[in-house]
Amino acid sequence: MDWLLVASTVSRWVHVLCACIVVGGIFWMVLAPTAAPRGRAFKPVFHGSILLLILTGSFNAWRAWGQYSLWPGVLHGVFGMHILLALAAIILLIVATAKPVPSGRLMAWGVALLFVVVLLASTLKGLRERAVLKHSTPITSNA
Amino acid sequence: MLEPTLSHFWSNLFFLISRYLHIVCTTLLVGGTLFYEMVVPIAIDELKATQQLSVFGRARWVFRWIVWLSAGVLIFSGVVSIYRHLTIYDIDGAAIVNQVSGQTEPPTARARLAMRSGWWMAAHAGAGLTAVIVALFLTLGRRPPEHPVRWMRMNLVILLVVIFLGSATRHVRLLVTESAAKVGMKQLQSAPNPPSP
Ligand code: HEM
Ligand code: HEM
């Protein structure tokens, strides 16, 4: 069994899952402000998900780096934006949820930024797949 | 030359938006389920029983709209993804991967099953539909079902499995696509048009 392939699948799964928890969880907190102050139970899940996002994101990037280098100008740029905006959103949301009564405005900005982060990730994924397809050299000629 | 480029641009943009919406709706469904299961019960804990029902009912009304919209978009964008990758889903990946790695033995039945991305896609779509139906069931009708938190917990587990199957589908599909490109398969002509880096 190719363990690296299994690890990549699991890492991607955890990354998407944690993205769902962070984006969806904060989105619902913004939508239901009366419940937000009681969101203490959600806090450890939120912080754990952020940590896992950074860890699995780094692993995914390490695995995909060779493919990003197939089209470096564009793929490195989109990847850089994905990380930069992700970190900005993370800092904003940690600040927003640090107080006993979370700041609704900051959370709303944070979640809007997160939707852009997800858009950049989807773009990165699509462009990477296309770059891989473009650069796969047929081996039939020497078969 | 301009026409095909333009049409590729629009179709690629459409597929990108569709994939984005698929993920966004997934976040809304997972986040909403988690929020309902973890935050709402604590938030209403200190209220009287009648107030609890009214808060739960109001939150459920908002949840309903978002769940219904997400369900529709998930199914639509899922079908768009299936249409886009249909030719790859149908390829016997195990045989091609063997060919690329130079193995002469025929693949085992297990390898053939695991390396056909269509099976993973079918499992993902089936489990996805189940999760969507449970979420719709939870928001249907005037009253919440009995033990709503227990239902939410169960659906959260289904959603985790759905996301895993989505990731696995994508990995197998990519592996098969790369191998098929290496052996110069004709089916790839209907795959997404590569860019000009
Ligand atoms: C708030 C934080 C973050 C969110 C919400 C987020 C969200 C996402 C999502 C939804 C995807 C999947 C996109 C798709 O399949 O369409 C993704 C992919 C990815 N993310 Fe993140 N992410 C975050 C942080 C990070 C960080 C900190 C890193 C790097 C250290 C990272 C690296 C990656 C990589 C390498 C991919 C794979 C893209 C590809 O397939 O080429 N992410 N991210
Ligand atoms: C209702 C019917 C559904 C259908 C027909 C469907 C279909 C698909 C298809 C075809 C893909 C692309 C797989 C690939 O790249 O080869 C996909 C990806 C995905 N789906 Fe669904 N889906 C459905 C429901 C759901 C639901 C309810 C969820 C939410 C839990 C979900 C979450 C995802 C995720 C997260 C991905 C991205 C996986 C990745 O790239 O890592 N899907 N879906």
Tab-separated table of C-alpha atoms and ligand atoms in Angstrom:
chain	number	residue	atom	x	y	z
A	1	MET	CA	0.000	0.000	0.000
A	2	ASP	CA	1.229	3.514	-0.820
A	3	TRP	CA	1.164	5.076	2.673
A	4	LEU	CA	2.045	8.518	1.379
A	5	LEU	CA	-1.044	8.442	-0.823
A	6	VAL	CA	-3.177	7.389	2.152
A	7	ALA	CA	-1.625	10.162	4.266
A	8	SER	CA	-2.348	12.710	1.512
A	9	THR	CA	-5.998	11.649	1.331
A	10	VAL	CA	-6.394	11.768	5.114
A	11	SER	CA	-4.582	15.105	5.344
A	12	ARG	CA	-6.797	16.614	2.673
A	13	TRP	CA	-9.887	15.228	4.383
A	14	VAL	CA	-8.862	16.766	7.725
A	15	HIS	CA	-8.034	20.102	6.017
A	16	VAL	CA	-11.426	20.343	4.289
A	17	LEU	CA	-13.213	19.151	7.435
A	18	CYS	CA	-11.508	21.747	9.665
A	19	ALA	CA	-12.220	24.430	7.044
A	20	CYS	CA	-15.911	23.420	7.261
A	21	ILE	CA	-15.866	23.608	11.064
A	22	VAL	CA	-14.173	27.023	11.154
A	23	VAL	CA	-16.037	28.674	8.246
A	24	GLY	CA	-19.432	27.125	9.003
A	25	GLY	CA	-19.130	27.498	12.780
A	26	ILE	CA	-18.252	31.210	12.626
A	27	PHE	CA	-20.883	31.810	9.922
A	28	TRP	CA	-23.577	30.451	12.259
A	29	MET	CA	-22.234	32.452	15.206
A	30	VAL	CA	-22.603	35.608	13.106
A	31	LEU	CA	-26.109	34.562	12.107
A	32	ALA	CA	-27.235	33.789	15.667
A	33	PRO	CA	-25.650	36.560	17.774
A	34	THR	CA	-27.764	35.744	20.847
A	35	ALA	CA	-26.222	32.287	21.047
A	36	ALA	CA	-22.676	33.471	20.279
A	37	PRO	CA	-21.733	34.456	23.869
A	38	ARG	CA	-22.520	30.860	24.827
A	39	GLY	CA	-20.128	29.607	22.180
A	40	ARG	CA	-17.527	28.653	24.816
A	41	ALA	CA	-18.088	24.968	24.058
A	42	PHE	CA	-17.141	25.671	20.473
A	43	LYS	CA	-13.871	27.444	21.331
A	44	PRO	CA	-11.598	24.388	21.846
A	45	VAL	CA	-13.010	22.873	18.626
A	46	PHE	CA	-12.329	26.177	16.840
A	47	HIS	CA	-8.742	26.461	18.133
A	48	GLY	CA	-8.012	22.781	17.458
A	49	SER	CA	-9.344	23.139	13.905
A	50	ILE	CA	-7.101	26.152	13.260
A	51	LEU	CA	-4.057	24.210	14.423
A	52	LEU	CA	-4.982	21.254	12.225
A	53	LEU	CA	-5.613	23.594	9.252
A	54	ILE	CA	-2.053	24.923	9.530
A	55	LEU	CA	-0.517	21.452	10.006
A	56	THR	CA	-2.431	19.680	7.228
A	57	GLY	CA	-2.127	22.738	4.946
A	58	SER	CA	1.666	22.611	5.323
A	59	PHE	CA	1.690	18.866	4.592
A	60	ASN	CA	-0.569	19.305	1.531
A	61	ALA	CA	1.693	22.086	0.258
A	62	TRP	CA	4.792	19.936	0.748
A	63	ARG	CA	3.140	17.097	-1.223
A	64	ALA	CA	1.925	19.367	-4.027
A	65	TRP	CA	5.010	21.607	-4.284
A	66	GLY	CA	6.475	19.734	-7.256
A	67	GLN	CA	3.203	20.242	-9.126
A	68	TYR	CA	2.979	23.932	-8.160
A	69	SER	CA	6.429	24.354	-9.719
A	70	LEU	CA	4.997	23.251	-13.091
A	71	TRP	CA	3.442	26.699	-13.380
A	72	PRO	CA	5.284	28.640	-10.686
A	73	GLY	CA	4.249	32.223	-11.448
A	74	VAL	CA	0.549	31.529	-11.089
A	75	LEU	CA	0.383	28.575	-8.694
A	76	HIS	CA	2.895	29.972	-6.178
A	77	GLY	CA	1.033	33.295	-6.302
A	78	VAL	CA	-2.418	31.788	-5.653
A	79	PHE	CA	-0.962	29.521	-2.946
A	80	GLY	CA	0.718	32.513	-1.251
A	81	MET	CA	-2.561	34.433	-1.261
A	82	HIS	CA	-4.383	31.408	0.198
A	83	ILE	CA	-1.956	31.244	3.149
A	84	LEU	CA	-1.701	35.005	3.691
A	85	LEU	CA	-5.440	35.600	3.748
A	86	ALA	CA	-5.957	32.441	5.835
A	87	LEU	CA	-3.527	33.726	8.461
A	88	ALA	CA	-5.136	37.184	8.402
A	89	ALA	CA	-8.590	35.609	8.906
A	90	ILE	CA	-7.280	33.377	11.711
A	91	ILE	CA	-5.781	36.338	13.613
A	92	LEU	CA	-8.946	38.393	13.108
A	93	LEU	CA	-11.157	35.567	14.401
A	94	ILE	CA	-8.957	34.793	17.407
A	95	VAL	CA	-9.172	38.486	18.368
A	96	ALA	CA	-12.938	38.560	17.694
A	97	THR	CA	-13.682	35.515	19.862
A	98	ALA	CA	-11.205	36.313	22.678
A	99	LYS	CA	-13.640	38.526	24.631
A	100	PRO	CA	-16.477	37.074	26.756
A	101	VAL	CA	-18.943	38.630	24.301
A	102	PRO	CA	-17.489	38.017	20.813
A	103	SER	CA	-17.401	40.963	18.419
A	104	GLY	CA	-20.075	40.328	15.761
A	105	ARG	CA	-18.585	42.846	13.341
A	106	LEU	CA	-15.097	41.360	13.475
A	107	MET	CA	-16.536	37.858	13.107
A	108	ALA	CA	-18.528	38.964	10.048
A	109	TRP	CA	-15.365	40.369	8.445
A	110	GLY	CA	-13.475	37.235	9.369
A	111	VAL	CA	-16.041	34.931	7.797
A	112	ALA	CA	-16.155	37.065	4.625
A	113	LEU	CA	-12.369	36.732	4.389
A	114	LEU	CA	-12.687	32.972	4.918
A	115	PHE	CA	-15.028	32.683	1.921
A	116	VAL	CA	-12.293	34.348	-0.183
A	117	VAL	CA	-9.725	31.915	1.269
A	118	VAL	CA	-11.907	28.984	0.168
A	119	LEU	CA	-12.317	30.509	-3.309
A	120	LEU	CA	-8.530	30.808	-3.636
A	121	ALA	CA	-8.146	27.181	-2.514
A	122	SER	CA	-10.661	25.969	-5.123
A	123	THR	CA	-8.881	28.007	-7.809
A	124	LEU	CA	-5.532	26.571	-6.735
A	125	LYS	CA	-6.873	23.043	-6.889
A	126	GLY	CA	-8.392	23.543	-10.362
A	127	LEU	CA	-5.283	25.179	-11.811
A	128	ARG	CA	-2.975	22.540	-10.318
A	129	GLU	CA	-4.999	19.715	-11.863
A	130	ARG	CA	-4.815	21.405	-15.256
A	131	ALA	CA	-1.066	22.011	-14.972
A	132	VAL	CA	-0.537	18.320	-14.111
A	133	LEU	CA	-2.559	17.198	-17.108
A	134	LYS	CA	-0.716	19.552	-19.413
A	135	HIS	CA	2.708	18.348	-18.254
A	136	SER	CA	2.083	14.569	-18.218
A	137	THR	CA	4.271	13.242	-21.021
A	138	PRO	CA	2.897	10.167	-22.776
A	139	ILE	CA	5.147	7.102	-22.358
A	140	THR	CA	3.471	5.029	-25.095
A	141	SER	CA	6.137	5.966	-27.687
A	142	ASN	CA	8.802	3.832	-26.001
A	143	ALA	CA	6.427	0.989	-25.107
B	1	MET	CA	-9.034	31.137	-32.449
B	2	LEU	CA	-10.761	33.553	-30.117
B	3	GLU	CA	-14.017	31.621	-29.877
B	4	PRO	CA	-12.755	28.370	-28.367
B	5	THR	CA	-10.590	30.326	-25.920
B	6	LEU	CA	-13.554	32.388	-24.790
B	7	SER	CA	-15.836	29.397	-24.433
B	8	HIS	CA	-13.130	27.561	-22.471
B	9	PHE	CA	-12.799	30.566	-20.227
B	10	TRP	CA	-16.531	30.617	-19.458
B	11	SER	CA	-16.837	26.872	-19.018
B	12	ASN	CA	-13.796	26.821	-16.716
B	13	LEU	CA	-15.216	29.709	-14.725
B	14	PHE	CA	-18.529	27.863	-14.443
B	15	PHE	CA	-16.789	24.699	-13.186
B	16	LEU	CA	-14.704	26.728	-10.730
B	17	ILE	CA	-17.760	28.479	-9.293
B	18	SER	CA	-19.617	25.184	-9.116
B	19	ARG	CA	-16.762	23.501	-7.193
B	20	TYR	CA	-16.516	26.532	-4.905
B	21	LEU	CA	-20.242	26.462	-4.162
B	22	HIS	CA	-20.042	22.719	-3.439
B	23	ILE	CA	-17.425	23.375	-0.743
B	24	VAL	CA	-19.173	26.494	0.615
B	25	CYS	CA	-22.489	24.644	1.006
B	26	THR	CA	-20.617	21.814	2.720
B	27	THR	CA	-19.205	24.315	5.243
B	28	LEU	CA	-22.694	25.725	5.908
B	29	LEU	CA	-24.169	22.269	6.484
B	30	VAL	CA	-21.327	20.982	8.684
B	31	GLY	CA	-20.994	24.271	10.600
B	32	GLY	CA	-24.754	24.518	11.116
B	33	THR	CA	-25.011	20.954	12.373
B	34	LEU	CA	-22.103	21.472	14.769
B	35	PHE	CA	-23.505	24.797	15.969
B	36	TYR	CA	-26.919	23.255	16.624
B	37	GLU	CA	-25.382	20.335	18.422
B	38	MET	CA	-22.795	22.183	20.542
B	39	VAL	CA	-23.802	25.823	20.983
B	40	VAL	CA	-27.617	26.059	20.832
B	41	PRO	CA	-28.318	23.555	23.669
B	42	ILE	CA	-25.898	25.444	25.998
B	43	ALA	CA	-27.300	28.819	24.875
B	44	ILE	CA	-30.876	27.816	25.750
B	45	ASP	CA	-30.012	25.793	28.834
B	46	GLU	CA	-30.765	28.636	31.266
B	47	LEU	CA	-34.116	29.518	29.632
B	48	LYS	CA	-37.542	28.208	30.661
B	49	ALA	CA	-38.954	25.282	28.675
B	50	THR	CA	-41.417	27.461	26.710
B	51	GLN	CA	-38.708	29.987	25.874
B	52	GLN	CA	-36.392	27.151	24.875
B	53	LEU	CA	-38.926	25.860	22.354
B	54	SER	CA	-39.425	29.337	20.901
B	55	VAL	CA	-35.646	29.995	20.527
B	56	PHE	CA	-35.085	26.531	19.092
B	57	GLY	CA	-38.029	27.039	16.715
B	58	ARG	CA	-36.749	30.432	15.489
B	59	ALA	CA	-33.208	29.138	14.973
B	60	ARG	CA	-34.699	26.188	13.130
B	61	TRP	CA	-36.508	28.525	10.728
B	62	VAL	CA	-33.228	30.193	9.661
B	63	PHE	CA	-31.516	26.824	9.575
B	64	ARG	CA	-34.272	25.477	7.305
B	65	TRP	CA	-33.735	28.083	4.593
B	66	ILE	CA	-30.007	27.674	4.544
B	67	VAL	CA	-30.233	23.882	4.610
B	68	TRP	CA	-32.707	23.791	1.733
B	69	LEU	CA	-30.635	26.151	-0.357
B	70	SER	CA	-27.411	24.260	0.415
B	71	ALA	CA	-29.075	20.927	-0.377
B	72	GLY	CA	-30.182	22.184	-3.804
B	73	VAL	CA	-26.790	23.710	-4.610
B	74	LEU	CA	-24.902	20.600	-3.376
B	75	ILE	CA	-26.922	18.294	-5.594
B	76	PHE	CA	-26.675	20.626	-8.612
B	77	SER	CA	-22.925	21.272	-8.250
B	78	GLY	CA	-22.336	17.567	-7.521
B	79	VAL	CA	-24.082	16.626	-10.770
B	80	VAL	CA	-21.989	19.252	-12.626
B	81	SER	CA	-18.814	17.642	-11.224
B	82	ILE	CA	-20.001	14.183	-12.272
B	83	TYR	CA	-20.697	15.446	-15.805
B	84	ARG	CA	-17.237	17.042	-15.955
B	85	HIS	CA	-15.353	13.909	-14.870
B	86	LEU	CA	-17.613	11.179	-16.249
B	87	THR	CA	-15.054	9.770	-18.705
B	88	ILE	CA	-12.402	9.425	-15.988
B	89	TYR	CA	-14.828	7.820	-13.516
B	90	ASP	CA	-15.394	5.056	-16.069
B	91	ILE	CA	-11.710	4.156	-16.557
B	92	ASP	CA	-10.302	0.916	-15.085
B	93	GLY	CA	-7.548	2.663	-13.112
B	94	ALA	CA	-5.812	-0.471	-11.813
B	95	ALA	CA	-4.936	-1.692	-15.314
B	96	ILE	CA	-3.521	1.684	-16.331
B	97	VAL	CA	-1.508	2.200	-13.160
B	98	ASN	CA	-0.057	-1.301	-13.707
B	99	GLN	CA	0.816	-0.362	-17.284
B	100	VAL	CA	2.581	2.817	-16.144
B	101	SER	CA	4.561	1.027	-13.451
B	102	GLY	CA	5.499	-1.702	-15.948
B	103	GLN	CA	3.800	-4.589	-14.073
B	104	THR	CA	2.743	-7.514	-16.236
B	105	GLU	CA	0.434	-9.326	-13.783
B	106	PRO	CA	-3.273	-8.517	-14.133
B	107	PRO	CA	-4.623	-6.394	-11.239
B	108	THR	CA	-6.498	-8.121	-8.422
B	109	ALA	CA	-10.271	-7.676	-8.065
B	110	ARG	CA	-9.677	-5.536	-4.948
B	111	ALA	CA	-7.275	-3.230	-6.783
B	112	ARG	CA	-9.751	-2.875	-9.650
B	113	LEU	CA	-12.486	-1.911	-7.219
B	114	ALA	CA	-10.327	0.600	-5.332
B	115	MET	CA	-8.857	2.187	-8.431
B	116	ARG	CA	-12.093	2.909	-10.274
B	117	SER	CA	-12.857	6.480	-9.218
B	118	GLY	CA	-16.501	6.044	-10.280
B	119	TRP	CA	-17.135	3.699	-7.320
B	120	TRP	CA	-15.780	6.270	-4.871
B	121	MET	CA	-17.876	8.954	-6.535
B	122	ALA	CA	-21.008	6.766	-6.283
B	123	ALA	CA	-20.342	6.106	-2.587
B	124	HIS	CA	-19.765	9.829	-1.972
B	125	ALA	CA	-22.878	10.914	-3.859
B	126	GLY	CA	-25.012	8.208	-2.154
B	127	ALA	CA	-23.800	9.131	1.325
B	128	GLY	CA	-24.124	12.833	0.387
B	129	LEU	CA	-27.731	12.339	-0.617
B	130	THR	CA	-28.401	10.501	2.665
B	131	ALA	CA	-26.923	13.407	4.673
B	132	VAL	CA	-28.981	15.902	2.694
B	133	ILE	CA	-32.184	13.895	3.238
B	134	VAL	CA	-31.565	13.650	7.004
B	135	ALA	CA	-30.913	17.428	7.163
B	136	LEU	CA	-34.114	18.123	5.218
B	137	PHE	CA	-36.060	15.745	7.460
B	138	LEU	CA	-34.798	17.611	10.546
B	139	THR	CA	-36.098	20.913	9.239
B	140	LEU	CA	-39.407	19.660	7.773
B	141	GLY	CA	-42.681	20.152	9.603
B	142	ARG	CA	-43.736	22.616	12.287
B	143	ARG	CA	-42.121	20.891	15.269
B	144	PRO	CA	-38.558	19.657	15.631
B	145	PRO	CA	-38.301	15.845	15.841
B	146	GLU	CA	-37.801	14.209	19.211
B	147	HIS	CA	-34.138	14.188	20.327
B	148	PRO	CA	-32.960	16.718	17.697
B	149	VAL	CA	-29.423	16.827	19.110
B	150	ARG	CA	-29.058	13.061	18.751
B	151	TRP	CA	-30.160	13.316	15.105
B	152	MET	CA	-27.698	16.163	14.528
B	153	ARG	CA	-24.887	14.087	16.015
B	154	MET	CA	-25.711	11.183	13.744
B	155	ASN	CA	-25.827	13.433	10.683
B	156	LEU	CA	-22.485	14.967	11.624
B	157	VAL	CA	-20.924	11.497	11.483
B	158	ILE	CA	-22.510	10.885	8.071
B	159	LEU	CA	-21.174	14.257	6.870
B	160	LEU	CA	-17.640	13.331	7.993
B	161	VAL	CA	-17.869	10.125	5.966
B	162	VAL	CA	-19.234	12.060	2.949
B	163	ILE	CA	-16.310	14.500	3.016
B	164	PHE	CA	-13.826	11.627	3.326
B	165	LEU	CA	-15.384	9.871	0.325
B	166	GLY	CA	-15.209	13.175	-1.621
B	167	SER	CA	-11.488	13.496	-0.861
B	168	ALA	CA	-10.862	9.844	-1.745
B	169	THR	CA	-12.776	10.234	-5.033
B	170	ARG	CA	-10.610	13.157	-5.938
B	171	HIS	CA	-7.346	11.356	-5.089
B	172	VAL	CA	-8.183	8.250	-7.084
B	173	ARG	CA	-9.477	10.362	-9.992
B	174	LEU	CA	-6.242	12.408	-10.075
B	175	LEU	CA	-4.060	9.304	-9.887
B	176	VAL	CA	-5.982	7.680	-12.726
B	177	THR	CA	-5.924	10.905	-14.779
B	178	GLU	CA	-2.150	11.260	-14.419
B	179	SER	CA	-1.568	7.607	-15.336
B	180	ALA	CA	-4.008	7.807	-18.264
B	181	ALA	CA	-2.191	10.916	-19.539
B	182	LYS	CA	1.100	9.007	-19.353
B	183	VAL	CA	-0.219	6.143	-21.470
B	184	GLY	CA	-1.803	8.670	-23.859
B	185	MET	CA	-5.416	7.533	-23.431
B	186	LYS	CA	-7.910	8.858	-25.956
B	187	GLN	CA	-10.598	9.342	-23.258
B	188	LEU	CA	-8.592	12.235	-21.847
B	189	GLN	CA	-9.549	14.355	-24.832
B	190	SER	CA	-12.840	15.004	-23.098
B	191	ALA	CA	-11.050	15.947	-19.864
B	192	PRO	CA	-10.535	19.621	-18.996
B	193	ASN	CA	-8.437	21.490	-21.504
B	194	PRO	CA	-4.955	22.167	-20.135
B	195	PRO	CA	-3.805	25.786	-19.886
B	196	SER	CA	-0.717	27.240	-21.506
B	197	PRO	CA	1.622	27.971	-18.591
C	1	HEM	C1	-8.572	29.561	7.684
C	1	HEM	C2	-7.757	28.808	7.155
C	1	HEM	C3	-7.937	27.937	5.922
C	1	HEM	C4	-9.079	27.593	5.244
C	1	HEM	C5	-10.512	27.993	5.530
C	1	HEM	C6	-8.652	26.721	4.158
C	1	HEM	C7	-9.513	26.113	3.253
C	1	HEM	C8	-9.146	25.242	2.273
C	1	HEM	C9	-10.050	24.472	1.449
C	1	HEM	C10	-11.583	24.508	1.543
C	1	HEM	C11	-9.313	23.716	0.602
C	1	HEM	C12	-9.862	22.735	-0.462
C	1	HEM	C13	-10.186	23.469	-1.742
C	1	HEM	C14	-10.919	22.608	-2.757
C	1	HEM	O1	-10.784	21.385	-2.749
C	1	HEM	O2	-11.663	23.180	-3.600
C	1	HEM	C15	-7.904	24.004	0.876
C	1	HEM	C16	-6.840	23.461	0.196
C	1	HEM	C17	-5.511	23.694	0.522
C	1	HEM	N1	-5.024	24.491	1.561
C	1	HEM	FE1	-6.137	25.557	2.870
C	1	HEM	N2	-7.293	26.585	4.197
C	1	HEM	C18	-6.799	27.304	5.267
C	1	HEM	C19	-5.490	27.419	5.677
C	1	HEM	C20	-4.406	26.893	5.011
C	1	HEM	C21	-3.030	27.046	5.429
C	1	HEM	C22	-2.570	27.820	6.670
C	1	HEM	C23	-2.263	26.383	4.496
C	1	HEM	C24	-0.772	26.206	4.402
C	1	HEM	C25	0.055	26.201	5.359
C	1	HEM	C26	-3.153	25.811	3.510
C	1	HEM	C27	-2.778	25.065	2.414
C	1	HEM	C28	-3.641	24.445	1.541
C	1	HEM	C29	-3.205	23.604	0.437
C	1	HEM	C30	-1.754	23.290	0.038
C	1	HEM	C31	-4.371	23.124	-0.203
C	1	HEM	C32	-4.468	22.182	-1.409
C	1	HEM	C33	-4.772	22.960	-2.673
C	1	HEM	C34	-4.582	22.047	-3.897
C	1	HEM	O3	-5.330	21.075	-4.035
C	1	HEM	O4	-3.664	22.335	-4.681
C	1	HEM	N3	-4.456	26.149	3.860
C	1	HEM	N4	-7.829	24.931	1.900
C	2	HEM	C1	-26.015	15.166	-3.029
C	2	HEM	C2	-25.327	14.671	-3.873
C	2	HEM	C3	-23.841	14.910	-4.088
C	2	HEM	C4	-23.203	14.634	-5.249
C	2	HEM	C5	-23.852	14.084	-6.490
C	2	HEM	C6	-21.807	14.986	-5.075
C	2	HEM	C7	-20.800	14.829	-6.027
C	2	HEM	C8	-19.482	15.233	-5.892
C	2	HEM	C9	-18.471	15.096	-6.908
C	2	HEM	C10	-18.665	14.464	-8.261
C	2	HEM	C11	-17.311	15.608	-6.406
C	2	HEM	C12	-15.980	15.706	-7.141
C	2	HEM	C13	-15.103	14.535	-6.809
C	2	HEM	C14	-13.889	14.590	-7.687
C	2	HEM	O1	-13.167	15.597	-7.631
C	2	HEM	O2	-13.673	13.632	-8.420
C	2	HEM	C15	-17.581	16.057	-5.083
C	2	HEM	C16	-16.655	16.621	-4.244
C	2	HEM	C17	-16.909	16.956	-2.952
C	2	HEM	N1	-18.111	16.823	-2.297
C	2	HEM	FE1	-19.858	16.163	-3.064
C	2	HEM	N2	-21.623	15.457	-3.817
C	2	HEM	C18	-22.848	15.418	-3.179
C	2	HEM	C19	-23.103	15.789	-1.911
C	2	HEM	C20	-22.178	16.255	-1.055
C	2	HEM	C21	-22.471	16.588	0.304
C	2	HEM	C22	-23.836	16.503	1.006
C	2	HEM	C23	-21.308	17.038	0.822
C	2	HEM	C24	-21.148	17.537	2.207
C	2	HEM	C25	-20.829	16.896	3.195
C	2	HEM	C26	-20.270	16.953	-0.187
C	2	HEM	C27	-18.933	17.295	-0.028
C	2	HEM	C28	-17.964	17.266	-1.007
C	2	HEM	C29	-16.587	17.688	-0.818
C	2	HEM	C30	-15.995	18.257	0.454
C	2	HEM	C31	-15.918	17.491	-2.045
C	2	HEM	C32	-14.448	17.831	-2.360
C	2	HEM	C33	-13.554	16.676	-2.052
C	2	HEM	C34	-12.115	17.073	-2.321
C	2	HEM	O3	-11.812	17.621	-3.371
C	2	HEM	O4	-11.297	16.798	-1.448
C	2	HEM	N3	-20.845	16.468	-1.327
C	2	HEM	N4	-18.920	15.820	-4.783
